[in-house]
PDB file of C-alpha atoms in Angstrom:
ATOM      1  CA  MET I   1     -20.294 -11.353  -4.837  1.00 39.00           C
ATOM      2  CA  LEU I   2     -18.299 -12.497  -1.690  1.00 44.00           C
ATOM      3  CA  ASP I   3     -16.329 -15.833  -2.130  1.00 46.00           C
ATOM      4  CA  HIS I   4     -17.065 -17.658   0.862  1.00 45.00           C
ATOM      5  CA  ALA I   5     -14.050 -19.914   0.382  1.00 43.00           C
ATOM      6  CA  THR I   6     -11.906 -17.051   1.534  1.00 77.00           C
ATOM      7  CA  SER I   7     -14.095 -15.586   4.277  1.00 81.00           C
ATOM      8  CA  PRO I   8     -13.471 -16.795   7.857  1.00 83.00           C
ATOM      9  CA  THR I   9     -16.240 -19.065   9.137  1.00 82.00           C
ATOM     10  CA  PRO I  10     -17.922 -18.089  12.402  1.00 79.00           C
ATOM     11  CA  ASP I  11     -16.104 -21.221  14.063  1.00 78.00           C
ATOM     12  CA  GLU I  12     -12.610 -19.762  12.638  1.00 84.00           C
ATOM     13  CA  LEU I  13     -13.392 -16.344  14.453  1.00 80.00           C
ATOM     14  CA  TRP I  14     -14.504 -17.740  17.608  1.00 75.00           C
ATOM     15  CA  ASP I  15     -11.246 -19.669  17.725  1.00 79.00           C
ATOM     16  CA  LYS I  16      -9.062 -16.699  16.472  1.00 82.00           C
ATOM     17  CA  ALA I  17     -10.805 -14.650  19.438  1.00 77.00           C
ATOM     18  CA  ALA I  18      -9.908 -17.325  21.875  1.00 77.00           C
ATOM     19  CA  GLU I  19      -6.161 -16.964  20.803  1.00 80.00           C
ATOM     20  CA  TYR I  20      -6.200 -13.272  21.083  1.00 80.00           C
ATOM     21  CA  LEU I  21      -7.818 -13.362  24.797  1.00 73.00           C
ATOM     22  CA  GLU I  22      -5.193 -15.853  25.746  1.00 78.00           C
ATOM     23  CA  ALA I  23      -2.435 -13.562  24.518  1.00 82.00           C
ATOM     24  CA  ASN I  24      -3.953 -10.662  26.189  1.00 77.00           C
ATOM     25  CA  GLU I  25      -4.720  -8.951  22.743  1.00 79.00           C
ATOM     26  CA  THR I  26      -7.974  -7.222  23.533  1.00 76.00           C
ATOM     27  CA  GLU I  27      -8.337  -5.421  20.144  1.00 79.00           C
ATOM     28  CA  GLY I  28      -7.861  -8.491  17.973  1.00 78.00           C
ATOM     29  CA  ALA I  29     -10.372 -10.395  20.245  1.00 78.00           C
ATOM     30  CA  GLN I  30     -13.043  -7.535  19.808  1.00 78.00           C
ATOM     31  CA  LYS I  31     -12.515  -7.351  16.122  1.00 81.00           C
ATOM     32  CA  SER I  32     -12.613 -11.170  15.875  1.00 83.00           C
ATOM     33  CA  LEU I  33     -15.921 -11.312  17.724  1.00 78.00           C
ATOM     34  CA  LEU I  34     -17.360  -8.138  15.885  1.00 77.00           C
ATOM     35  CA  HIS I  35     -16.549  -9.876  12.602  1.00 84.00           C
ATOM     36  CA  TRP I  36     -18.303 -13.146  14.123  1.00 75.00           C
ATOM     37  CA  ALA I  37     -21.415 -11.077  15.125  1.00 77.00           C
ATOM     38  CA  LEU I  38     -21.779  -9.317  11.585  1.00 77.00           C
ATOM     39  CA  LEU I  39     -21.809 -12.611   9.945  1.00 73.00           C
ATOM     40  CA  LEU I  40     -24.496 -14.324  11.886  1.00 71.00           C
ATOM     41  CA  ASP I  41     -28.310 -13.843  12.014  1.00 70.00           C
ATOM     42  CA  ALA I  42     -30.084 -13.292  15.467  1.00 67.00           C
ATOM     43  CA  GLU I  43     -31.222 -16.992  15.874  1.00 70.00           C
ATOM     44  CA  ALA I  44     -27.611 -18.182  15.339  1.00 69.00           C
ATOM     45  CA  LYS I  45     -26.058 -15.884  17.796  1.00 66.00           C
ATOM     46  CA  ALA I  46     -28.793 -16.713  20.472  1.00 66.00           C
ATOM     47  CA  ALA I  47     -27.842 -20.408  19.989  1.00 65.00           C
ATOM     48  CA  TRP I  48     -24.070 -19.502  20.554  1.00 63.00           C
ATOM     49  CA  LEU I  49     -24.824 -17.433  23.402  1.00 65.00           C
ATOM     50  CA  ASP I  50     -26.657 -20.247  25.149  1.00 58.00           C
ATOM     51  CA  ARG I  51     -23.380 -22.478  25.255  1.00 62.00           C
ATOM     52  CA  LEU I  52     -21.432 -19.742  26.978  1.00 60.00           C
ATOM     53  CA  PRO I  53     -20.681 -19.061  30.724  1.00 55.00           C
ATOM     54  CA  ALA I  54     -22.659 -16.190  32.041  1.00 57.00           C
ATOM     55  CA  GLN I  55     -19.483 -13.942  32.315  1.00 55.00           C
ATOM     56  CA  LEU I  56     -18.372 -14.495  28.860  1.00 61.00           C
ATOM     57  CA  SER I  57     -22.066 -14.322  27.589  1.00 58.00           C
ATOM     58  CA  ASN I  58     -22.493 -10.805  29.027  1.00 60.00           C
ATOM     59  CA  ALA I  59     -19.147  -9.385  27.280  1.00 63.00           C
ATOM     60  CA  VAL I  60     -20.276 -11.123  23.830  1.00 66.00           C
ATOM     61  CA  SER I  61     -23.699  -9.699  24.278  1.00 64.00           C
ATOM     62  CA  SER I  62     -22.156  -6.263  24.322  1.00 66.00           C
ATOM     63  CA  ILE I  63     -20.461  -6.893  21.169  1.00 68.00           C
ATOM     64  CA  ILE I  64     -23.631  -8.422  19.468  1.00 69.00           C
ATOM     65  CA  ARG I  65     -25.632  -4.967  20.580  1.00 66.00           C
ATOM     66  CA  THR I  66     -22.769  -2.990  18.867  1.00 67.00           C
ATOM     67  CA  ALA I  67     -23.190  -5.010  15.715  1.00 64.00           C
ATOM     68  CA  GLU I  68     -26.750  -4.673  15.636  1.00 65.00           C
ATOM     69  CA  THR I  69     -26.521  -0.915  16.011  1.00 65.00           C
ATOM     70  CA  LEU I  70     -23.969  -0.457  13.214  1.00 62.00           C
ATOM     71  CA  SER I  71     -26.245  -2.709  10.967  1.00 64.00           C
ATOM     72  CA  GLY I  72     -28.900   0.147  11.208  1.00 65.00           C
ATOM     73  CA  ASN I  73     -26.695   2.248   8.972  1.00 73.00           C
ATOM     74  CA  PRO I  74     -25.058   1.335   5.854  1.00 77.00           C
ATOM     75  CA  ASN I  75     -22.377   3.766   5.933  1.00 79.00           C
ATOM     76  CA  ASP I  76     -21.402   2.696   9.576  1.00 82.00           C
ATOM     77  CA  THR I  77     -21.595  -0.854   8.725  1.00 84.00           C
ATOM     78  CA  ALA I  78     -19.123  -0.371   5.625  1.00 88.00           C
ATOM     79  CA  LEU I  79     -16.945   1.755   8.005  1.00 87.00           C
ATOM     80  CA  THR I  80     -16.815  -1.049  10.343  1.00 85.00           C
ATOM     81  CA  TRP I  81     -15.843  -3.736   7.829  1.00 86.00           C
ATOM     82  CA  VAL I  82     -13.138  -1.491   6.703  1.00 89.00           C
ATOM     83  CA  SER I  83     -11.848  -1.335  10.256  1.00 87.00           C
ATOM     84  CA  ILE I  84     -11.741  -5.175  10.797  1.00 85.00           C
ATOM     85  CA  GLY I  85     -10.299  -5.517   7.300  1.00 88.00           C
ATOM     86  CA  ARG I  86      -7.417  -3.463   8.022  1.00 90.00           C
ATOM     87  CA  THR I  87      -7.018  -5.378  11.340  1.00 88.00           C
ATOM     88  CA  TRP I  88      -6.736  -8.530   9.415  1.00 87.00           C
ATOM     89  CA  LEU I  89      -4.112  -6.904   6.954  1.00 89.00           C
ATOM     90  CA  GLU I  90      -2.050  -5.818  10.172  1.00 88.00           C
ATOM     91  CA  ARG I  91      -2.250  -9.362  11.489  1.00 83.00           C
ATOM     92  CA  GLU I  92      -1.403 -11.092   7.999  1.00 88.00           C
ATOM     93  CA  GLN I  93      -4.730 -12.423   7.206  1.00 87.00           C
ATOM     94  CA  PRO I  94      -5.112 -10.966   3.644  1.00 89.00           C
ATOM     95  CA  GLU I  95      -7.941 -13.268   2.421  1.00 90.00           C
ATOM     96  CA  TRP I  96     -10.160 -12.440   5.454  1.00 84.00           C
ATOM     97  CA  ALA I  97      -9.153  -8.804   5.003  1.00 88.00           C
ATOM     98  CA  HIS I  98     -10.413  -9.092   1.288  1.00 92.00           C
ATOM     99  CA  ALA I  99     -13.679 -10.470   2.336  1.00 89.00           C
ATOM    100  CA  CYS I 100     -14.133  -7.592   4.728  1.00 89.00           C
ATOM    101  CA  PHE I 101     -13.427  -5.087   1.925  1.00 92.00           C
ATOM    102  CA  VAL I 102     -15.845  -6.812  -0.421  1.00 92.00           C
ATOM    103  CA  ASN I 103     -18.557  -6.555   2.270  1.00 88.00           C
ATOM    104  CA  ALA I 104     -17.949  -2.881   2.886  1.00 91.00           C
ATOM    105  CA  ALA I 105     -18.506  -2.181  -0.934  1.00 92.00           C
ATOM    106  CA  ALA I 106     -21.765  -4.105  -0.557  1.00 89.00           C
ATOM    107  CA  ALA I 107     -22.931  -2.364   2.387  1.00 86.00           C
ATOM    108  CA  ALA I 108     -22.600   0.946   1.115  1.00 88.00           C
ATOM    109  CA  PRO I 109     -22.656   0.866  -2.746  1.00 90.00           C
ATOM    110  CA  ASP I 110     -22.894   4.472  -3.275  1.00 91.00           C
ATOM    111  CA  ASN I 111     -19.936   5.362  -1.000  1.00 90.00           C
ATOM    112  CA  ASP I 112     -16.771   5.941  -3.282  1.00 92.00           C
ATOM    113  CA  GLU I 113     -14.312   5.263  -0.608  1.00 91.00           C
ATOM    114  CA  MET I 114     -15.489   1.689  -0.094  1.00 92.00           C
ATOM    115  CA  HIS I 115     -15.152   0.934  -3.671  1.00 94.00           C
ATOM    116  CA  HIS I 116     -11.510   2.559  -3.430  1.00 95.00           C
ATOM    117  CA  GLU I 117     -10.801   0.279  -0.518  1.00 91.00           C
ATOM    118  CA  LEU I 118     -11.929  -2.641  -2.465  1.00 94.00           C
ATOM    119  CA  GLY I 119      -9.742  -1.738  -5.365  1.00 95.00           C
ATOM    120  CA  LEU I 120      -6.799  -1.469  -3.063  1.00 94.00           C
ATOM    121  CA  SER I 121      -7.516  -4.935  -1.926  1.00 92.00           C
ATOM    122  CA  TRP I 122      -7.830  -6.313  -5.484  1.00 93.00           C
ATOM    123  CA  HIS I 123      -4.600  -4.679  -6.317  1.00 94.00           C
ATOM    124  CA  ARG I 124      -2.736  -6.277  -3.185  1.00 92.00           C
ATOM    125  CA  LYS I 125      -4.337  -9.746  -4.732  1.00 91.00           C
ATOM    126  CA  ASN I 126      -2.594  -8.800  -8.045  1.00 92.00           C
ATOM    127  CA  GLU I 127      -6.144  -8.800  -9.671  1.00 93.00           C
ATOM    128  CA  PRO I 128      -5.652  -5.620 -11.992  1.00 93.00           C
ATOM    129  CA  GLY I 129      -8.966  -6.299 -13.886  1.00 94.00           C
ATOM    130  CA  GLN I 130     -11.032  -6.545 -10.801  1.00 93.00           C
ATOM    131  CA  ALA I 131      -9.168  -3.611  -8.958  1.00 94.00           C
ATOM    132  CA  LEU I 132      -9.855  -1.657 -12.228  1.00 95.00           C
ATOM    133  CA  ASN I 133     -13.724  -2.315 -12.010  1.00 94.00           C
ATOM    134  CA  ALA I 134     -13.718  -1.194  -8.382  1.00 94.00           C
ATOM    135  CA  PHE I 135     -11.635   2.002  -8.912  1.00 96.00           C
ATOM    136  CA  GLN I 136     -13.822   2.871 -12.031  1.00 95.00           C
ATOM    137  CA  GLN I 137     -16.961   2.576  -9.681  1.00 94.00           C
ATOM    138  CA  ALA I 138     -15.247   4.747  -7.104  1.00 95.00           C
ATOM    139  CA  ALA I 139     -14.471   7.370 -10.134  1.00 95.00           C
ATOM    140  CA  LYS I 140     -17.985   7.521 -11.282  1.00 95.00           C
ATOM    141  CA  LEU I 141     -19.215   7.962  -7.552  1.00 94.00           C
ATOM    142  CA  ASN I 142     -16.523  10.841  -7.029  1.00 94.00           C
ATOM    143  CA  PRO I 143     -14.614  11.995 -10.104  1.00 95.00           C
ATOM    144  CA  THR I 144     -12.581  14.541  -8.100  1.00 94.00           C
ATOM    145  CA  HIS I 145     -10.226  12.064  -6.252  1.00 94.00           C
ATOM    146  CA  ALA I 146      -6.965  12.144  -7.700  1.00 95.00           C
ATOM    147  CA  GLY I 147      -5.855   9.034  -5.965  1.00 93.00           C
ATOM    148  CA  THR I 148      -8.626   7.194  -7.668  1.00 95.00           C
ATOM    149  CA  TRP I 149      -7.515   8.250 -10.992  1.00 96.00           C
ATOM    150  CA  HIS I 150      -3.756   7.385 -10.294  1.00 97.00           C
ATOM    151  CA  ASN I 151      -4.753   3.941  -9.199  1.00 95.00           C
ATOM    152  CA  LEU I 152      -6.928   3.590 -12.252  1.00 96.00           C
ATOM    153  CA  GLY I 153      -3.745   4.612 -14.379  1.00 95.00           C
ATOM    154  CA  GLN I 154      -1.579   1.649 -12.474  1.00 95.00           C
ATOM    155  CA  CYS I 155      -4.545  -1.095 -13.585  1.00 96.00           C
ATOM    156  CA  HIS I 156      -4.324   0.117 -17.106  1.00 96.00           C
ATOM    157  CA  GLN I 157      -0.712  -0.118 -17.146  1.00 94.00           C
ATOM    158  CA  GLN I 158      -0.717  -3.647 -15.722  1.00 93.00           C
ATOM    159  CA  LEU I 159      -3.296  -4.583 -18.278  1.00 94.00           C
ATOM    160  CA  GLY I 160      -1.116  -3.208 -21.106  1.00 92.00           C
ATOM    161  CA  GLN I 161      -3.574  -0.367 -22.013  1.00 93.00           C
ATOM    162  CA  ALA I 162      -0.785   2.220 -22.050  1.00 92.00           C
ATOM    163  CA  GLY I 163      -2.890   4.952 -23.640  1.00 93.00           C
ATOM    164  CA  LYS I 164      -5.679   4.713 -21.037  1.00 95.00           C
ATOM    165  CA  ALA I 165      -3.133   4.810 -18.322  1.00 94.00           C
ATOM    166  CA  VAL I 166      -1.708   8.173 -19.476  1.00 95.00           C
ATOM    167  CA  GLU I 167      -5.201   9.671 -19.682  1.00 95.00           C
ATOM    168  CA  ALA I 168      -5.832   8.495 -16.024  1.00 95.00           C
ATOM    169  CA  PHE I 169      -2.623   9.962 -14.557  1.00 96.00           C
ATOM    170  CA  GLU I 170      -3.169  13.089 -16.543  1.00 95.00           C
ATOM    171  CA  GLN I 171      -6.652  13.348 -14.830  1.00 95.00           C
ATOM    172  CA  ALA I 172      -4.966  12.705 -11.475  1.00 95.00           C
ATOM    173  CA  LEU I 173      -2.703  15.700 -12.353  1.00 94.00           C
ATOM    174  CA  ALA I 174      -5.533  17.930 -13.578  1.00 94.00           C
ATOM    175  CA  ILE I 175      -7.281  17.423 -10.194  1.00 94.00           C
ATOM    176  CA  GLU I 176      -4.161  17.693  -8.004  1.00 92.00           C
ATOM    177  CA  PRO I 177      -1.507  19.444  -9.940  1.00 89.00           C
ATOM    178  CA  GLY I 178       2.046  17.985  -8.685  1.00 85.00           C
ATOM    179  CA  HIS I 179       0.387  14.578  -7.535  1.00 92.00           C
ATOM    180  CA  PRO I 180       3.556  12.910  -6.773  1.00 92.00           C
ATOM    181  CA  LEU I 181       2.574   9.377  -7.694  1.00 93.00           C
ATOM    182  CA  ALA I 182       0.889  10.355 -10.926  1.00 95.00           C
ATOM    183  CA  GLY I 183       3.675  12.753 -11.791  1.00 94.00           C
ATOM    184  CA  VAL I 184       6.384  10.218 -11.381  1.00 95.00           C
ATOM    185  CA  GLU I 185       4.449   7.643 -13.298  1.00 95.00           C
ATOM    186  CA  LEU I 186       3.996  10.013 -16.399  1.00 96.00           C
ATOM    187  CA  GLY I 187       7.714  11.076 -16.076  1.00 96.00           C
ATOM    188  CA  SER I 188       9.003   7.466 -16.142  1.00 95.00           C
ATOM    189  CA  ILE I 189       6.586   6.777 -19.502  1.00 95.00           C
ATOM    190  CA  CYS I 190       8.585   9.690 -20.885  1.00 95.00           C
ATOM    191  CA  LEU I 191      11.773   8.419 -19.638  1.00 96.00           C
ATOM    192  CA  ALA I 192      11.093   4.888 -21.315  1.00 93.00           C
ATOM    193  CA  ARG I 193      10.226   6.856 -24.575  1.00 93.00           C
ATOM    194  CA  LEU I 194      13.552   8.818 -24.197  1.00 94.00           C
ATOM    195  CA  ASP I 195      11.588  12.041 -24.233  1.00 95.00           C
ATOM    196  CA  LEU I 196      14.076  13.584 -21.719  1.00 96.00           C
ATOM    197  CA  ALA I 197      12.689  17.013 -21.640  1.00 95.00           C
ATOM    198  CA  GLY I 198       9.006  15.594 -21.006  1.00 95.00           C
ATOM    199  CA  ALA I 199      10.435  13.456 -18.239  1.00 96.00           C
ATOM    200  CA  GLU I 200      12.479  16.023 -16.652  1.00 96.00           C
ATOM    201  CA  ALA I 201       9.580  18.644 -16.582  1.00 95.00           C
ATOM    202  CA  PHE I 202       7.320  15.857 -14.954  1.00 95.00           C
ATOM    203  CA  PHE I 203       9.863  14.833 -12.102  1.00 96.00           C
ATOM    204  CA  SER I 204      10.773  18.466 -11.446  1.00 95.00           C
ATOM    205  CA  SER I 205       7.152  19.565 -11.160  1.00 93.00           C
ATOM    206  CA  VAL I 206       6.711  16.813  -8.306  1.00 94.00           C
ATOM    207  CA  ILE I 207       9.925  18.071  -6.750  1.00 95.00           C
ATOM    208  CA  GLU I 208       8.777  21.656  -6.815  1.00 93.00           C
ATOM    209  CA  ARG I 209       5.655  20.858  -4.715  1.00 93.00           C
ATOM    210  CA  HIS I 210       7.179  17.978  -2.872  1.00 94.00           C
ATOM    211  CA  PRO I 211      10.745  19.001  -2.307  1.00 93.00           C
ATOM    212  CA  GLU I 212      11.815  15.467  -0.592  1.00 92.00           C
ATOM    213  CA  ASP I 213       9.832  13.113  -2.753  1.00 93.00           C
ATOM    214  CA  ALA I 214      12.557  10.345  -3.116  1.00 93.00           C
ATOM    215  CA  ALA I 215      11.232   8.636  -6.221  1.00 93.00           C
ATOM    216  CA  ALA I 216      11.049  11.882  -8.340  1.00 95.00           C
ATOM    217  CA  HIS I 217      14.601  12.695  -7.638  1.00 96.00           C
ATOM    218  CA  ARG I 218      15.720   9.533  -8.063  1.00 94.00           C
ATOM    219  CA  ASN I 219      14.310   9.131 -11.548  1.00 95.00           C
ATOM    220  CA  ARG I 220      15.196  12.618 -12.269  1.00 97.00           C
ATOM    221  CA  ALA I 221      18.768  11.622 -11.621  1.00 96.00           C
ATOM    222  CA  GLU I 222      18.686   9.121 -14.597  1.00 95.00           C
ATOM    223  CA  VAL I 223      17.441  12.078 -17.006  1.00 97.00           C
ATOM    224  CA  ARG I 224      20.169  14.230 -15.848  1.00 96.00           C
ATOM    225  CA  LEU I 225      22.994  11.630 -15.920  1.00 96.00           C
ATOM    226  CA  LEU I 226      21.936  10.736 -19.510  1.00 95.00           C
ATOM    227  CA  GLN I 227      22.223  14.393 -20.531  1.00 94.00           C
ATOM    228  CA  GLY I 228      25.606  14.695 -19.029  1.00 95.00           C
ATOM    229  CA  GLN I 229      24.457  16.723 -15.991  1.00 95.00           C
ATOM    230  CA  PHE I 230      26.663  14.725 -13.461  1.00 96.00           C
ATOM    231  CA  GLN I 231      27.041  17.158 -10.386  1.00 94.00           C
ATOM    232  CA  GLN I 232      23.290  17.640 -10.254  1.00 94.00           C
ATOM    233  CA  GLY I 233      22.464  14.252 -11.442  1.00 95.00           C
ATOM    234  CA  TRP I 234      24.512  12.641  -8.680  1.00 93.00           C
ATOM    235  CA  ILE I 235      22.841  14.709  -6.032  1.00 94.00           C
ATOM    236  CA  ASP I 236      19.513  13.388  -7.218  1.00 95.00           C
ATOM    237  CA  PHE I 237      20.756   9.930  -7.473  1.00 92.00           C
ATOM    238  CA  GLY I 238      21.651   9.987  -3.710  1.00 87.00           C
ATOM    239  CA  TYR I 239      17.700  10.122  -2.949  1.00 89.00           C
ATOM    240  CA  ARG I 240      17.964   6.252  -4.123  1.00 86.00           C
ATOM    241  CA  PHE I 241      18.723   5.461  -0.463  1.00 81.00           C
ATOM    242  CA  ARG I 242      15.341   6.756   0.735  1.00 82.00           C
ATOM    243  CA  THR I 243      13.517   4.249  -1.804  1.00 79.00           C
ATOM    244  CA  GLY I 244      14.513   0.935  -0.240  1.00 70.00           C
ATOM    245  CA  THR I 245      17.758   0.170  -2.065  1.00 65.00           C
ATOM    246  CA  ARG I 246      19.707   0.271   1.073  1.00 62.00           C
ATOM    247  CA  GLU I 247      17.361  -1.768   3.002  1.00 64.00           C
ATOM    248  CA  TYR I 248      20.148  -4.159   4.822  1.00 68.00           C
ATOM    249  CA  TYR I 249      22.257  -1.083   6.107  1.00 71.00           C
ATOM    250  CA  PRO I 250      21.188   1.801   8.039  1.00 72.00           C
ATOM    251  CA  PRO I 251      21.365   5.051   6.301  1.00 68.00           C
ATOM    252  CA  ASP I 252      23.671   6.712   9.030  1.00 76.00           C
ATOM    253  CA  THR I 253      26.401   4.025   8.015  1.00 81.00           C
ATOM    254  CA  LEU I 254      26.851   5.416   4.654  1.00 82.00           C
ATOM    255  CA  TRP I 255      30.461   6.689   3.978  1.00 86.00           C
ATOM    256  CA  ARG I 256      30.541  10.188   3.186  1.00 84.00           C
ATOM    257  CA  GLY I 257      34.382  10.595   2.638  1.00 84.00           C
ATOM    258  CA  GLU I 258      35.159  11.367   6.469  1.00 88.00           C
ATOM    259  CA  SER I 259      38.304   9.822   7.838  1.00 87.00           C
ATOM    260  CA  ILE I 260      38.014   6.149   8.427  1.00 85.00           C
ATOM    261  CA  ALA I 261      41.569   5.387   9.863  1.00 85.00           C
ATOM    262  CA  ASP I 262      40.461   3.745  12.914  1.00 88.00           C
ATOM    263  CA  LYS I 263      37.587   1.959  11.364  1.00 88.00           C
ATOM    264  CA  LYS I 264      36.499  -0.775   8.672  1.00 88.00           C
ATOM    265  CA  LEU I 265      34.880   0.186   5.441  1.00 89.00           C
ATOM    266  CA  LEU I 266      32.349  -2.628   4.275  1.00 88.00           C
ATOM    267  CA  VAL I 267      32.319  -2.319   0.304  1.00 88.00           C
ATOM    268  CA  HIS I 268      28.877  -4.074  -0.758  1.00 84.00           C
ATOM    269  CA  PHE I 269      26.741  -4.448  -3.921  1.00 83.00           C
ATOM    270  CA  GLU I 270      23.825  -2.286  -4.419  1.00 78.00           C
ATOM    271  CA  GLN I 271      22.749  -2.353  -7.861  1.00 79.00           C
ATOM    272  CA  GLY I 272      23.058  -5.152 -10.584  1.00 83.00           C
ATOM    273  CA  LEU I 273      26.136  -7.108 -11.191  1.00 90.00           C
ATOM    274  CA  GLY I 274      27.230  -5.147 -14.270  1.00 92.00           C
ATOM    275  CA  ASP I 275      27.256  -2.081 -11.957  1.00 88.00           C
ATOM    276  CA  THR I 276      29.460  -4.085  -9.283  1.00 90.00           C
ATOM    277  CA  ILE I 277      31.791  -5.079 -11.722  1.00 93.00           C
ATOM    278  CA  MET I 278      32.287  -1.673 -13.322  1.00 93.00           C
ATOM    279  CA  PHE I 279      32.677   0.283 -10.020  1.00 90.00           C
ATOM    280  CA  SER I 280      35.006  -2.222  -8.623  1.00 93.00           C
ATOM    281  CA  ARG I 281      37.774  -0.544 -10.361  1.00 94.00           C
ATOM    282  CA  PHE I 282      37.623   2.242  -7.884  1.00 91.00           C
ATOM    283  CA  LEU I 283      38.551  -0.222  -4.711  1.00 91.00           C
ATOM    284  CA  PRO I 284      42.323   0.579  -5.084  1.00 92.00           C
ATOM    285  CA  GLN I 285      41.349   4.249  -4.681  1.00 88.00           C
ATOM    286  CA  VAL I 286      39.476   3.532  -1.675  1.00 84.00           C
ATOM    287  CA  ARG I 287      42.211   1.438  -0.255  1.00 81.00           C
TER     288      ARG I 287
END
């Protein structure tokens, strides 16, 4: 059921539409007014229109007709709620977005995609129990969607249900062999158990089907370095720069051993303090 405390009021949406119009953001204004129109009944909308100048009234009336047309088809209504919700996410209104995803699932309860979107929204709110319920409903309606099973696995992990998480990730791989996210998750579980052979098998399977998957390479690096396979391990470890660890410095500034006689070299921390201290011993060689 929709939590009205987190849903925008018609007045808030009207004010937001006015802000967007003043900023010449037509799309934002249209989405605000469409959201407004979907929330109100016919009598309330008529009362609002009576207070508007004729020119603005005509434009809003057009949006109201669109909302009334959409309301005649549950799937169209649900897709519209999802579209509005994504707009609010882009504009940093997560609570308004969540209210839209709740409405989408309510409008089309037999549509697995709507429950999947709602699950993602609960996940963004760090509510794994609620997300689990939504993904379970999506999986019930469409048991052949690998992404849903991966998301179920993540929810089980957050809830401390390791066995169920493994089952869900395995189901994702059964549906889509080499599913990158599920494969990396299972490989990471094996790595945590020091099952190095199992971990390498999962990571390599992902890389075989997705050669540039950075997370799989990054995690396989740990396996290979633990096994003393340093040459290949360091090659895999280079993929960490594609997983956000070099967020403060552009990738093309990385020193690859070329001459820097006419340049300055910035040496900065990248991993934890222990690694920073340990690798500082190489600074004299760099100089």
